[in-house]
Amino acid sequence: MRGAGFVALALLLGACSKGAAPPPKVAEGAEHVECALGPGTGFAKNCAIERSHEGGIYRMIVRNPDGGFHRLEVDANNVIVASDGADAAQVVLNGTVAEVTVGEDRYRIPLERRADVPNP
C-alpha cells in the first residue's frame, strides 16, 4: 500500500514540474551585453545591464537570464570592482570594452565616457 502512495506522489510531483516554465534565454532590460555564464560556455548577448550614477559613484547591475546578477562599481580611478558577493571582479580592457569576470561568469561591457574624468 505504501508503494502505491509513493507512486501517486511521484506522478503528482512530475505533473507539477512539467508545467514550470523554463528560464528566459535573455534577461529583461533595455540594454544587453555579451556574457558567458559558467565554465566552458561561449559569449551571447543575453545579459541585461542597468547603469546609474549617484553621488559620484558609477554603478552597474548585470542581470543573467536565470535571475542571477552581479553589482559592479567604477571607482575614482576608473577601476571596475564587484560591490557584492565574495568573488572579486577580474577586469581586462579590450579597447572600449571591459571583459569582466566574477566567479565563473564573464561579461563584455562597453565602456561609457565619464564626464568627470578629463580626456587623455
PDB file of C-alpha atoms in Angstrom:
ATOM      1  CA  MET A   1       0.000   0.000   0.000  1.00  0.00           C
ATOM      2  CA  ARG A   2       2.816   2.387   0.816  1.00  0.00           C
ATOM      3  CA  GLY A   3       4.322   1.716  -2.609  1.00  0.00           C
ATOM      4  CA  ALA A   4       1.120   2.864  -4.340  1.00  0.00           C
ATOM      5  CA  GLY A   5       1.116   6.092  -2.315  1.00  0.00           C
ATOM      6  CA  PHE A   6       4.712   6.767  -3.296  1.00  0.00           C
ATOM      7  CA  VAL A   7       3.949   6.215  -6.994  1.00  0.00           C
ATOM      8  CA  ALA A   8       0.942   8.562  -6.804  1.00  0.00           C
ATOM      9  CA  LEU A   9       3.061  11.237  -5.104  1.00  0.00           C
ATOM     10  CA  ALA A  10       5.796  10.851  -7.719  1.00  0.00           C
ATOM     11  CA  LEU A  11       3.241  11.225 -10.521  1.00  0.00           C
ATOM     12  CA  LEU A  12       1.793  14.374  -8.935  1.00  0.00           C
ATOM     13  CA  LEU A  13       5.223  15.940  -8.495  1.00  0.00           C
ATOM     14  CA  GLY A  14       6.149  15.046 -12.054  1.00  0.00           C
ATOM     15  CA  ALA A  15       2.995  16.687 -13.354  1.00  0.00           C
ATOM     16  CA  CYS A  16       3.763  19.872 -11.432  1.00  0.00           C
ATOM     17  CA  SER A  17       7.297  20.148 -12.752  1.00  0.00           C
ATOM     18  CA  LYS A  18       6.131  19.771 -16.365  1.00  0.00           C
ATOM     19  CA  GLY A  19       4.075  22.937 -16.055  1.00  0.00           C
ATOM     20  CA  ALA A  20       7.018  25.060 -14.866  1.00  0.00           C
ATOM     21  CA  ALA A  21       8.270  27.475 -17.486  1.00  0.00           C
ATOM     22  CA  PRO A  22      11.944  27.253 -18.449  1.00  0.00           C
ATOM     23  CA  PRO A  23      14.076  30.287 -17.553  1.00  0.00           C
ATOM     24  CA  PRO A  24      14.179  33.001 -20.215  1.00  0.00           C
ATOM     25  CA  LYS A  25      17.034  32.932 -22.701  1.00  0.00           C
ATOM     26  CA  VAL A  26      17.538  36.708 -22.484  1.00  0.00           C
ATOM     27  CA  ALA A  27      17.448  38.781 -19.297  1.00  0.00           C
ATOM     28  CA  GLU A  28      14.842  41.539 -19.133  1.00  0.00           C
ATOM     29  CA  GLY A  29      16.233  45.029 -19.640  1.00  0.00           C
ATOM     30  CA  ALA A  30      16.717  47.857 -22.115  1.00  0.00           C
ATOM     31  CA  GLU A  31      20.466  47.370 -22.681  1.00  0.00           C
ATOM     32  CA  HIS A  32      22.083  43.977 -23.244  1.00  0.00           C
ATOM     33  CA  VAL A  33      25.717  42.869 -23.093  1.00  0.00           C
ATOM     34  CA  GLU A  34      27.533  39.731 -24.100  1.00  0.00           C
ATOM     35  CA  CYS A  35      28.018  37.184 -21.338  1.00  0.00           C
ATOM     36  CA  ALA A  36      29.317  33.654 -20.865  1.00  0.00           C
ATOM     37  CA  LEU A  37      27.807  32.071 -17.766  1.00  0.00           C
ATOM     38  CA  GLY A  38      29.642  29.162 -16.186  1.00  0.00           C
ATOM     39  CA  PRO A  39      32.716  27.276 -17.319  1.00  0.00           C
ATOM     40  CA  GLY A  40      33.099  26.302 -20.959  1.00  0.00           C
ATOM     41  CA  THR A  41      30.283  28.481 -22.302  1.00  0.00           C
ATOM     42  CA  GLY A  42      30.536  30.874 -25.224  1.00  0.00           C
ATOM     43  CA  PHE A  43      29.520  34.513 -25.269  1.00  0.00           C
ATOM     44  CA  ALA A  44      25.981  35.533 -26.237  1.00  0.00           C
ATOM     45  CA  LYS A  45      24.270  38.925 -25.949  1.00  0.00           C
ATOM     46  CA  ASN A  46      21.650  37.773 -23.445  1.00  0.00           C
ATOM     47  CA  CYS A  47      22.541  39.539 -20.178  1.00  0.00           C
ATOM     48  CA  ALA A  48      20.974  42.884 -19.289  1.00  0.00           C
ATOM     49  CA  ILE A  49      22.826  45.802 -17.725  1.00  0.00           C
ATOM     50  CA  GLU A  50      21.492  48.706 -15.701  1.00  0.00           C
ATOM     51  CA  ARG A  51      23.774  51.716 -15.267  1.00  0.00           C
ATOM     52  CA  SER A  52      23.429  54.528 -12.751  1.00  0.00           C
ATOM     53  CA  HIS A  53      25.431  57.468 -11.451  1.00  0.00           C
ATOM     54  CA  GLU A  54      24.709  58.714  -7.990  1.00  0.00           C
ATOM     55  CA  GLY A  55      26.821  60.798  -5.631  1.00  0.00           C
ATOM     56  CA  GLY A  56      29.937  60.447  -7.757  1.00  0.00           C
ATOM     57  CA  ILE A  57      29.639  56.642  -7.862  1.00  0.00           C
ATOM     58  CA  TYR A  58      29.020  54.794 -11.117  1.00  0.00           C
ATOM     59  CA  ARG A  59      27.122  51.567 -10.571  1.00  0.00           C
ATOM     60  CA  MET A  60      26.152  48.718 -12.850  1.00  0.00           C
ATOM     61  CA  ILE A  61      23.918  45.734 -12.240  1.00  0.00           C
ATOM     62  CA  VAL A  62      24.445  42.916 -14.728  1.00  0.00           C
ATOM     63  CA  ARG A  63      21.489  40.533 -14.823  1.00  0.00           C
ATOM     64  CA  ASN A  64      21.685  36.944 -16.057  1.00  0.00           C
ATOM     65  CA  PRO A  65      18.733  35.303 -17.831  1.00  0.00           C
ATOM     66  CA  ASP A  66      18.248  32.896 -14.900  1.00  0.00           C
ATOM     67  CA  GLY A  67      17.715  35.777 -12.458  1.00  0.00           C
ATOM     68  CA  GLY A  68      21.258  35.861 -11.072  1.00  0.00           C
ATOM     69  CA  PHE A  69      23.063  39.198 -11.043  1.00  0.00           C
ATOM     70  CA  HIS A  70      26.282  40.984 -10.104  1.00  0.00           C
ATOM     71  CA  ARG A  71      26.623  44.518  -8.763  1.00  0.00           C
ATOM     72  CA  LEU A  72      29.655  46.397 -10.035  1.00  0.00           C
ATOM     73  CA  GLU A  73      31.038  49.853  -9.291  1.00  0.00           C
ATOM     74  CA  VAL A  74      33.545  52.059 -11.066  1.00  0.00           C
ATOM     75  CA  ASP A  75      35.847  53.659  -8.509  1.00  0.00           C
ATOM     76  CA  ALA A  76      37.575  57.083  -8.694  1.00  0.00           C
ATOM     77  CA  ASN A  77      40.484  55.516 -10.633  1.00  0.00           C
ATOM     78  CA  ASN A  78      38.125  54.066 -13.283  1.00  0.00           C
ATOM     79  CA  VAL A  79      38.610  50.552 -11.899  1.00  0.00           C
ATOM     80  CA  ILE A  80      35.620  48.192 -12.025  1.00  0.00           C
ATOM     81  CA  VAL A  81      35.077  46.339  -8.745  1.00  0.00           C
ATOM     82  CA  ALA A  82      32.440  43.888  -7.560  1.00  0.00           C
ATOM     83  CA  SER A  83      30.333  45.572  -4.900  1.00  0.00           C
ATOM     84  CA  ASP A  84      28.661  42.421  -3.588  1.00  0.00           C
ATOM     85  CA  GLY A  85      29.433  38.792  -3.024  1.00  0.00           C
ATOM     86  CA  ALA A  86      32.663  37.048  -2.113  1.00  0.00           C
ATOM     87  CA  ASP A  87      34.167  36.970  -5.620  1.00  0.00           C
ATOM     88  CA  ALA A  88      36.333  39.866  -6.767  1.00  0.00           C
ATOM     89  CA  ALA A  89      35.951  41.233 -10.277  1.00  0.00           C
ATOM     90  CA  GLN A  90      38.807  40.498 -12.677  1.00  0.00           C
ATOM     91  CA  VAL A  91      38.906  43.064 -15.478  1.00  0.00           C
ATOM     92  CA  VAL A  92      40.742  43.110 -18.806  1.00  0.00           C
ATOM     93  CA  LEU A  93      40.336  46.169 -21.034  1.00  0.00           C
ATOM     94  CA  ASN A  94      39.991  45.445 -24.743  1.00  0.00           C
ATOM     95  CA  GLY A  95      39.678  48.818 -26.466  1.00  0.00           C
ATOM     96  CA  THR A  96      36.395  50.340 -25.345  1.00  0.00           C
ATOM     97  CA  VAL A  97      35.114  47.084 -23.838  1.00  0.00           C
ATOM     98  CA  ALA A  98      35.805  45.772 -20.332  1.00  0.00           C
ATOM     99  CA  GLU A  99      35.891  41.998 -20.090  1.00  0.00           C
ATOM    100  CA  VAL A 100      34.779  41.399 -16.510  1.00  0.00           C
ATOM    101  CA  THR A 101      34.960  38.020 -14.763  1.00  0.00           C
ATOM    102  CA  VAL A 102      33.145  37.459 -11.472  1.00  0.00           C
ATOM    103  CA  GLY A 103      33.361  33.879 -10.249  1.00  0.00           C
ATOM    104  CA  GLU A 104      32.615  31.680 -13.257  1.00  0.00           C
ATOM    105  CA  ASP A 105      30.602  34.350 -15.104  1.00  0.00           C
ATOM    106  CA  ARG A 106      32.157  36.585 -17.779  1.00  0.00           C
ATOM    107  CA  TYR A 107      30.765  39.792 -19.251  1.00  0.00           C
ATOM    108  CA  ARG A 108      31.795  42.109 -22.093  1.00  0.00           C
ATOM    109  CA  ILE A 109      30.722  45.580 -21.026  1.00  0.00           C
ATOM    110  CA  PRO A 110      31.037  48.533 -23.426  1.00  0.00           C
ATOM    111  CA  LEU A 111      32.566  51.434 -21.537  1.00  0.00           C
ATOM    112  CA  GLU A 112      30.903  54.817 -21.285  1.00  0.00           C
ATOM    113  CA  ARG A 113      32.844  58.052 -21.251  1.00  0.00           C
ATOM    114  CA  ARG A 114      32.798  59.576 -17.778  1.00  0.00           C
ATOM    115  CA  ALA A 115      32.193  63.323 -17.740  1.00  0.00           C
ATOM    116  CA  ASP A 116      34.195  63.781 -14.526  1.00  0.00           C
ATOM    117  CA  VAL A 117      37.409  62.320 -15.986  1.00  0.00           C
ATOM    118  CA  PRO A 118      39.432  64.565 -18.343  1.00  0.00           C
ATOM    119  CA  ASN A 119      40.325  63.350 -21.836  1.00  0.00           C
ATOM    120  CA  PRO A 120      43.899  61.989 -22.011  1.00  0.00           C
TER     121      PRO A 120
END
